[in-house]
PDB file of C-alpha atoms in Angstrom:
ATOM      1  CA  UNK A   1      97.291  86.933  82.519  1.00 88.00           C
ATOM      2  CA  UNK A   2      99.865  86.159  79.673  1.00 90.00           C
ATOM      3  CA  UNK A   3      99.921  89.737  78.882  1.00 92.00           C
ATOM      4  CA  UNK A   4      99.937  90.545  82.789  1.00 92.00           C
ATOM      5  CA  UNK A   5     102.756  87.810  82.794  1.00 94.00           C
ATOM      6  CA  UNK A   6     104.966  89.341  80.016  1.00 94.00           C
ATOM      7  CA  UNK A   7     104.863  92.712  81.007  1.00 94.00           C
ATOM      8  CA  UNK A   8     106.599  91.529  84.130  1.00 93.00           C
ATOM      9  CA  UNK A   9     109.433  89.817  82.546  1.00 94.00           C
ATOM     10  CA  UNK A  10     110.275  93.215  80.854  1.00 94.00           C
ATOM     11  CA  UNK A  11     112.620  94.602  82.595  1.00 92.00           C
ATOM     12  CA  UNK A  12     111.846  98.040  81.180  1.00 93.00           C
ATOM     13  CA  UNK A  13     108.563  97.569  82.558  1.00 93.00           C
ATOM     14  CA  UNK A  14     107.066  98.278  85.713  1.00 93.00           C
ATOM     15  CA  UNK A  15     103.294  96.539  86.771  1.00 94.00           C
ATOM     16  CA  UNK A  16     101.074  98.440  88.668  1.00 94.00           C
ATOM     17  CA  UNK A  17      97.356  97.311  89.680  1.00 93.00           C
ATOM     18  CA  UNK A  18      95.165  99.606  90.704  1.00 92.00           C
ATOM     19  CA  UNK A  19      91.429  98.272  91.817  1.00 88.00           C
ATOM     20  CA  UNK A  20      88.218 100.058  92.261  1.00 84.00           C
ATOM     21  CA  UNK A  21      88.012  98.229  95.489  1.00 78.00           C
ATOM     22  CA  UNK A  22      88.830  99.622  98.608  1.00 74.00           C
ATOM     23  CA  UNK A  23      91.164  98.163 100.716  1.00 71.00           C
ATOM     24  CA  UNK A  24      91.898 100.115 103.902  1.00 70.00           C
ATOM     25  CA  UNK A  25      89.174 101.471 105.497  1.00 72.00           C
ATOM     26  CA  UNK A  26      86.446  99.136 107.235  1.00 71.00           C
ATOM     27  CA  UNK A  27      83.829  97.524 104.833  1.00 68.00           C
ATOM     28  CA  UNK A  28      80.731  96.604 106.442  1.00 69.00           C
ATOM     29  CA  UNK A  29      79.053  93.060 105.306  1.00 68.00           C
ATOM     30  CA  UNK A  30      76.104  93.011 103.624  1.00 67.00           C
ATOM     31  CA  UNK A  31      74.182  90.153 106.193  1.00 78.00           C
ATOM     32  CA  UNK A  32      75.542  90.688 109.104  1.00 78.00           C
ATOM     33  CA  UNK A  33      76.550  94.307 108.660  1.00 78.00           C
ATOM     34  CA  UNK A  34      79.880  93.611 111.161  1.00 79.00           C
ATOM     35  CA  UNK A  35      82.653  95.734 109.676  1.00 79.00           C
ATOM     36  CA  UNK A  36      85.685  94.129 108.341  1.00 73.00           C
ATOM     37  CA  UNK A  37      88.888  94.698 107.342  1.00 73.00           C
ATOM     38  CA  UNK A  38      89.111  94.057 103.333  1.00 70.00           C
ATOM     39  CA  UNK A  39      91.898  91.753 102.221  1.00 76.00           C
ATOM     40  CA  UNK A  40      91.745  92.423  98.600  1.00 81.00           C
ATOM     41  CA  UNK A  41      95.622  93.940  98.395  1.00 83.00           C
ATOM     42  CA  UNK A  42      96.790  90.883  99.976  1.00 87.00           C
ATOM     43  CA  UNK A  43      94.567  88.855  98.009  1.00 88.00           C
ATOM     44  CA  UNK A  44      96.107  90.441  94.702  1.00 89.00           C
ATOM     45  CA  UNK A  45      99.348  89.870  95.825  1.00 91.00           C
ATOM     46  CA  UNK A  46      99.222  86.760  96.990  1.00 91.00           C
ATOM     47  CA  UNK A  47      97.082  85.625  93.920  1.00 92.00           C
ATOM     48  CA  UNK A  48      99.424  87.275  91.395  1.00 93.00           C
ATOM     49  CA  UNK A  49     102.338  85.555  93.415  1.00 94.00           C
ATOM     50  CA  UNK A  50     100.799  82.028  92.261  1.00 94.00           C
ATOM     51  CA  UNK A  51     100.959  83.241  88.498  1.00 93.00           C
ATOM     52  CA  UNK A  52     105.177  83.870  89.343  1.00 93.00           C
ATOM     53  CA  UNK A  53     104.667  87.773  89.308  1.00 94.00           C
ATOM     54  CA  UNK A  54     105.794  89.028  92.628  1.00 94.00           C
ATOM     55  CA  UNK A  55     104.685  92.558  92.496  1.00 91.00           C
ATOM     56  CA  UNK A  56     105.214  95.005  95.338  1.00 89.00           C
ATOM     57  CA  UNK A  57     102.522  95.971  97.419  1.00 85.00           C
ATOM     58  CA  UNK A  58     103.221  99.236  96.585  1.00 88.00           C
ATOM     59  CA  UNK A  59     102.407  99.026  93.217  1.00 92.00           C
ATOM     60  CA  UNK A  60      98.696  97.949  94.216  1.00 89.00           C
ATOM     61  CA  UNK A  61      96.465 100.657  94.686  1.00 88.00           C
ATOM     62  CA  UNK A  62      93.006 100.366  96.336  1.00 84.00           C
ATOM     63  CA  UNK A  63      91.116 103.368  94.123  1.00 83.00           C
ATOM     64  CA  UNK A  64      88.272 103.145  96.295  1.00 79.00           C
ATOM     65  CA  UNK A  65      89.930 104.653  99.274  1.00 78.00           C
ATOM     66  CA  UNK A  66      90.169 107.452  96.895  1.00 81.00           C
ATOM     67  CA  UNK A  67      87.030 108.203  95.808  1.00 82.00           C
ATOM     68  CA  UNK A  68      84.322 107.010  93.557  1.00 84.00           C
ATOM     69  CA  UNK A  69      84.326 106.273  89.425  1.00 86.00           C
ATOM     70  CA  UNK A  70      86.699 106.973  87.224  1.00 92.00           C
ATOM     71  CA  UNK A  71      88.873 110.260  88.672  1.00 92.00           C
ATOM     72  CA  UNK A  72      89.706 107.765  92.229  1.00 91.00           C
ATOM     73  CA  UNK A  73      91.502 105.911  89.042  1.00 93.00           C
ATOM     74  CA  UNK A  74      92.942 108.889  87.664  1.00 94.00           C
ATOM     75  CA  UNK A  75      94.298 109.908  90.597  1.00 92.00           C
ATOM     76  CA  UNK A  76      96.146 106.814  91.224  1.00 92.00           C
ATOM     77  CA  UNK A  77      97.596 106.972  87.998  1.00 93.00           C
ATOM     78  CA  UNK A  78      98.704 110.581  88.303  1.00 93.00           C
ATOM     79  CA  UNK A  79     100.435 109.333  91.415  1.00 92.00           C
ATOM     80  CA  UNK A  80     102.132 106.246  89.316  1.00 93.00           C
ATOM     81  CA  UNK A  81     102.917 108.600  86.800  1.00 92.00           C
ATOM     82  CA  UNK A  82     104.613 110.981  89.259  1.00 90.00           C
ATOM     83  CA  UNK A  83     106.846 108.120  90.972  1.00 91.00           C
ATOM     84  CA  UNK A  84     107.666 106.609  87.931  1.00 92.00           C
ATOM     85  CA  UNK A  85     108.339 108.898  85.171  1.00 90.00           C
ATOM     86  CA  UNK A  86     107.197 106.614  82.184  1.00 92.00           C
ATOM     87  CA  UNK A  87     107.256 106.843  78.433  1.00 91.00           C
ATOM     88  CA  UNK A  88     104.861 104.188  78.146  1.00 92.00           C
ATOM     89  CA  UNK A  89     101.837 103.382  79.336  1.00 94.00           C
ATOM     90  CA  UNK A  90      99.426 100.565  78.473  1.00 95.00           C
ATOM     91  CA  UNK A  91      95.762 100.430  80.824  1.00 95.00           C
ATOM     92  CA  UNK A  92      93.922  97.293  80.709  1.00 95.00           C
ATOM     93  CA  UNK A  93      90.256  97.908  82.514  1.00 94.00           C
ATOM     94  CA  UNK A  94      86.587  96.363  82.113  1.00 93.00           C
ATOM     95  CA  UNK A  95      84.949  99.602  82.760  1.00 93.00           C
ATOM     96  CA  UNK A  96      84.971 101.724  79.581  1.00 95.00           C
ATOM     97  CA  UNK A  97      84.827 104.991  82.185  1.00 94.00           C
ATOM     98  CA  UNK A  98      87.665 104.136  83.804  1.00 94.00           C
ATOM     99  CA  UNK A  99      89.269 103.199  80.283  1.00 95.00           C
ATOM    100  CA  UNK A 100      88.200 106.457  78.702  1.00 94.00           C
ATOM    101  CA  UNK A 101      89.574 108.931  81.740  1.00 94.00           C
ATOM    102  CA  UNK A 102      93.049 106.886  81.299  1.00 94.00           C
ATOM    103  CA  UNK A 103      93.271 107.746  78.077  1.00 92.00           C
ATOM    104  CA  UNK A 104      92.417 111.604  78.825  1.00 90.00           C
ATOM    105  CA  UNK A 105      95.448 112.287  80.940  1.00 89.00           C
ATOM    106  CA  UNK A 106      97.675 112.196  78.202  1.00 81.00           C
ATOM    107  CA  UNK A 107      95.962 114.897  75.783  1.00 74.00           C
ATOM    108  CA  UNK A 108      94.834 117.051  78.858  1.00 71.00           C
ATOM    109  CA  UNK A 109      98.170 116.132  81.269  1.00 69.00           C
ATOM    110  CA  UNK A 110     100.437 113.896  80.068  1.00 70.00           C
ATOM    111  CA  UNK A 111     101.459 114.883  76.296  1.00 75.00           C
ATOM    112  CA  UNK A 112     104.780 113.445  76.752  1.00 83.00           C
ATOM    113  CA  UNK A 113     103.745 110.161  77.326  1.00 88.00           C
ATOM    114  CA  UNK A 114     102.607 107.412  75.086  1.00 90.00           C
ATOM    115  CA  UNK A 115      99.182 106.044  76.504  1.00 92.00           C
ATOM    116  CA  UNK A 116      97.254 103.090  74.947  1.00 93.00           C
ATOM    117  CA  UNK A 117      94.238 101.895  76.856  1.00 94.00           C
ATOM    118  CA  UNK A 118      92.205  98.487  76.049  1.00 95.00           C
ATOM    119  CA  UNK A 119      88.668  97.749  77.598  1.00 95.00           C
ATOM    120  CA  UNK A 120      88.629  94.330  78.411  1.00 94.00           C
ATOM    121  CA  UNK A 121      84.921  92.466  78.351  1.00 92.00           C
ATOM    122  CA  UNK A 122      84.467  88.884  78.291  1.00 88.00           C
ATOM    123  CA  UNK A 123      87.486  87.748  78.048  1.00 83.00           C
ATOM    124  CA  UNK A 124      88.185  89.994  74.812  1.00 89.00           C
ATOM    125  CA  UNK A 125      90.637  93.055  74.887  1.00 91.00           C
ATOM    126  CA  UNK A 126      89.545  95.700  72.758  1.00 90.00           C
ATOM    127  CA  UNK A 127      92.263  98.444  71.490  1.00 87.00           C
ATOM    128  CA  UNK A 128      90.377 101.972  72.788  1.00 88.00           C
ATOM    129  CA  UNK A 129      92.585 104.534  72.504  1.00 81.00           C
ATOM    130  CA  UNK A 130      96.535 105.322  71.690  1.00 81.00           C
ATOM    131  CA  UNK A 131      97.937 108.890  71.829  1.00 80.00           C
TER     132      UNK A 131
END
């Protein structure tokens, strides 16, 4: 979160979540199997809001109404990228796959643009990958 935190309060910066989970199409519950609407972009919001980070719901992306593993993350970022234009890009994930694609897009994409990736397990952030 401190890192999460500081990133913020860089006004070169610009914070961008993007979640595995989907978040706009129907979900359907595992006992009852009712479908629901998912919260979990509100729920980021508003949660992050608590920590004093007011991010723009924009800037949360619900990869699983993209597709499955790690290229529904890819493509997300692509679209980030695209919007933003950045020099610099630093990818915090707990799922080395996801981690390891990230880190892809700049030799196969993205030369122009500095991309450092971290897996994050157990409360321990691991440096993966800079080019």
């Amino acid at each position: 979160m401190n890192i999460l935190k500081s990133a913020y309060e860089d006004s070169n910066s610009r914070v961008v979540v993007i979640t595995a989970r989907g978040g706009k199409k129907p979900i359907q519950t595992l006992i009852t199997k009712q479908e629901i609407t998912p919260t979990n972009r509100q729920d980021i919001k508003n949660f992050l809001s608590g920590q004093g980070i007011d991010i723009s719901p924009r800037d949360i992306t619900t990869a699983g109404d993209i597709g499955e593993g790690p290229s529904a993350k890819v493509s997300a970022m692509e679209k980030y990228i695209e919007i933003y234009n950045p020099k610099n890009i630093f990818f915090y994930d707990d799922n080395i796959g996801n981690v390891q694609a990230i880190a892809n897009l700049c030799k196969k994409h993205f030369p122009e643009i500095n991309i450092t990736t971290y897996h994050v397990q157990n409360e321990t952030i691991k440096l993966n990958s800079t080019c």
